Amino acid sequence: MNELFYDAAPNATRVAPARPAPREYPEKPAEVTLFGTCVVDLFFPEAGLDAIRLLEREGIRVHFPQAQSCCGQPAWTSGYVKEARDVARSQLNVLDNGLPVVVPSGSCAGMFRQHYRDVFAEEPATLKRVDDLAARTFELTEFLLHVCKVEWRDLGQPTQIALHTSCSARREMNTHLHARELLAKLDKVERLDHDHESECCGFGGTFSVRMPEVSGAMVLDKTRALRESGAVEMVTADGGCLLNINGSLEKQKQAFRGRHLASFLWQRISGEGEP
Amino acid sequence: MNQRIPVTELTSSFRGRATEALADGQLRNNFRVAMDSLMQKRADAFPDEQEREGLRELGNHIKARALSRLPDLLEQLEAKLTENGVHVHWAETTEEANRIVHAIIESKQGSQVVKGKSMVSEEMEMNDYLADRDIECLESDMGEYIVQLDGEKPSHIIMPAIHKNRRQVSQLFHSKLGVEATEDVNELIQIGRRTLRKKFLEADVGVSGVNFAIAETGTLLLVENEGNGRMSTTVPPVHVAVTGIEKVVGNLRDVVPLLSLLTRSALGQPITTYVNMISGPRKADELDGPEEVHLVLLDNGRSGAFADAQLRQTLNCIRCGACMNHCPVYTRVGGHTYGEVYPGPIGKIVTPHMVGLDHVPDHPSASSLCGACGEVCPVKIPIPELLQRLRQENVKSPDEPAVVQGGGAKYSWKERALWRMWMALNTRPTLYKCFLWAATRLGKLTPKNLGPWTENHTAPVPAPRSLHDLAKAHLNAGQNRGEQP
Ligand code: SF4
């Protein structure tokens, strides 16, 4: 194989963002900033609060800058560069305090880590700040697992769940691996596989609005696979997918539901809400 | 068969066609089953992840390096092929390419052509062009033959008839060829073969595509599984190959990894049954082969893509089809929904260069950007990134310069105004918090019907209090602040 690598020198063209290389993790910090994300902010605020509780339980002081809003992804993926850049810039300013940034949503964390470089490609002066933010950004499950190195006691009843990971998060942040490992620490939780597990749920931000028919077919297949896994509920660390999947399940009048992973984890280890 | 083949009438927009395709349960099932098996085959063909990733990296470098020297390599190819006795022609448009092919056939007073599978000839709509001039062009690849019989276009670049199942093919043969209906695949193949065999011997000209054109040696390389490509390129006295200008690579060593990537990504094969390397017409002491070989090099928008460093990566494509096999959108709607020659993820990024974004304005949006295509592409084309870029080009206002022809096709001042408002909201903290306040308090009043979205979902209802609120209250109360409970 190696002799095939003769003189194929790397070139200037960019290649597809590969799966993120294994990351070096810092010591557990005393303080972090939580970036809530707009979907969690508006639709799943309890999950954001549970993320704060999980971090506080590790002895970390959590800051929540009130000036934060959205990472800019919706406009960026829709092709509105200037609008995305202005929103991204305002987050850069808000998050400029040098603290690690923990994000309870893989795709928004991926936006900071992988895409802000492209968003600010025409502003070389800003790239230093972009790289600094990228280095400080952690997806929640990644942070709990690798930085906090959590050790938990599972206080819940035995249960079976299915894990859903958003496509971009899985490819950009390895959230599927982190979430699996975290769940494996809970000895009464069994994670069941489902059919076409790594296939998209059909959300894709504005895709689901622009192509509702195709997106609808995708979410129907996804919800069926999740239900057929035999799990009692679905957990996910991504707000967008959760909105999509739960909205579809509700329309289908199914009892099966998805829940944010932060809420699930908090319930298991705090014993809150357990009978 | 001698009259013009009608192309299936299609609803005009991607969305319209998608809706029709989604309603066709048989079609959805055919695709799902076929694509699942292809995904499995590819996975099995690359058991070692490290080897696969190394090979993809290499494939990317080889193609990118070839593209960086594209004009030089093309000149070298032309010089070498000419030296080998092959006639080289250049065509900027498909019209020009068709004229060239037609002129060659006419100069031989030909009236019958057999064609091996070639996507570029589909791009040229060569069959129709020739049919209009009373030349019969018969597809010799079994899949192509099936779609030609049914007056359709291919729905996949590797397996043109993948949308049909055995029963449908049997019915088609029964009604078009008058043979007895049978669902035995071998029998069906034999029926097709018998019809085609005769045609090979009668044909005046054989047409083929090219998988790789090798500049250093002047070699045209073709892969195929059925042997029909070999027949089309050796039995008729004249062979005309048509290809896009991006298929040129430096030397034979470059081809080895690319070939391995191509066949393994496409059908999970270590190599195809036939690998034809054509370096010129029959020599004086040879028993077979065509007396004349032509190569038509087609641009058709490719040099436009070449001009932009990011979009240039679309030219890396080696047409393996893996991106469509793994695409959740393609799997649901099938190839015809795209309404163009190249379907699926690759179609969405190359078609705009060929026909203009204004002809396929929905293409860039017809993706959830899930990334499956980019993850499997053997030459590492960042398809999602390019789709995102095309979306930018799509919504550019008319007074900005268009980078891709037909750019700005989806410009809408209303949509831009909406995003402006969204921007204002998300860059002004006070405004954003007012919005949160209103949305959470009035959440119950949000409309229950949000158009097509609510066909498959209930409308999302904002929570009674935002995270901004909850976090502030929680953190101000100082609960658990930094202490282990
Ligand atoms: S874009 Fe990549 S995966 Fe798709 S056909 Fe081309 S080479 Fe194959």
XYZ file of N, CA, C and O in Angstrom, chain B residues 6 14 43 72 141 143 159 173 186 224 257-258 332-333 379 387 418 432 443 452 472 483:
88
model
N -39.180 8.593 -26.911
C -39.786 9.625 -26.064
C -39.227 9.548 -24.644
O -39.070 8.464 -24.087
N -38.396 19.573 -8.931
C -37.871 18.483 -8.113
C -38.910 18.070 -7.071
O -39.186 16.890 -6.887
N -19.248 -1.614 2.085
C -18.665 -1.789 3.414
C -17.787 -3.041 3.439
O -16.672 -3.026 3.962
N -2.311 21.182 -19.356
C -1.103 20.493 -19.833
C -1.369 19.025 -20.131
O -0.949 18.486 -21.151
N -25.323 -2.011 -23.102
C -25.310 -2.368 -21.680
C -26.723 -2.811 -21.302
O -27.704 -2.164 -21.706
N -28.592 -2.775 -18.651
C -29.417 -1.794 -17.946
C -29.842 -0.670 -18.868
O -31.010 -0.255 -18.908
N -26.025 1.733 -12.409
C -27.073 0.763 -12.718
C -28.300 1.485 -13.253
O -29.195 1.837 -12.500
N -39.973 -6.771 -21.590
C -39.473 -7.618 -22.686
C -40.638 -8.282 -23.417
O -40.653 -8.388 -24.631
N -31.428 -15.069 -15.478
C -30.538 -15.564 -16.523
C -31.225 -15.581 -17.874
O -30.661 -15.169 -18.887
N -15.928 -2.414 -17.254
C -17.291 -2.904 -17.471
C -17.391 -4.346 -17.014
O -16.380 -5.023 -16.839
N -4.690 3.020 -7.992
C -5.551 3.262 -6.822
C -6.943 3.766 -7.207
O -7.919 3.397 -6.553
N -7.025 4.553 -8.257
C -8.339 5.085 -8.642
C -9.271 3.965 -9.082
O -10.462 3.955 -8.759
N -34.921 7.573 -1.236
C -36.370 7.718 -1.121
C -37.032 8.044 -2.459
O -38.129 7.605 -2.740
N -36.367 8.869 -3.276
C -37.075 9.383 -4.453
C -36.583 8.806 -5.774
O -37.244 8.938 -6.796
N -12.963 9.890 -3.691
C -11.940 10.895 -3.963
C -12.157 12.122 -3.081
O -11.641 13.203 -3.349
N -22.514 21.870 -1.801
C -23.945 22.160 -1.865
C -24.252 23.464 -1.147
O -25.024 24.305 -1.617
N -36.443 38.191 5.436
C -36.658 37.332 6.606
C -35.348 37.033 7.331
O -35.264 37.101 8.557
N -33.566 39.991 21.227
C -33.682 38.532 21.297
C -34.453 38.134 22.555
O -35.316 37.262 22.532
N -46.686 31.242 23.576
C -46.422 29.976 22.881
C -47.684 29.252 22.447
O -47.784 28.747 21.334
N -46.922 22.752 4.811
C -46.544 21.352 4.585
C -45.810 20.718 5.769
O -45.875 19.520 5.966
N -30.941 31.967 34.357
C -30.727 33.148 35.184
C -31.246 32.893 36.607
O -30.534 33.113 37.593
N -20.215 23.280 44.067
C -19.960 22.333 45.144
C -20.554 20.969 44.838
O -21.628 20.857 44.266
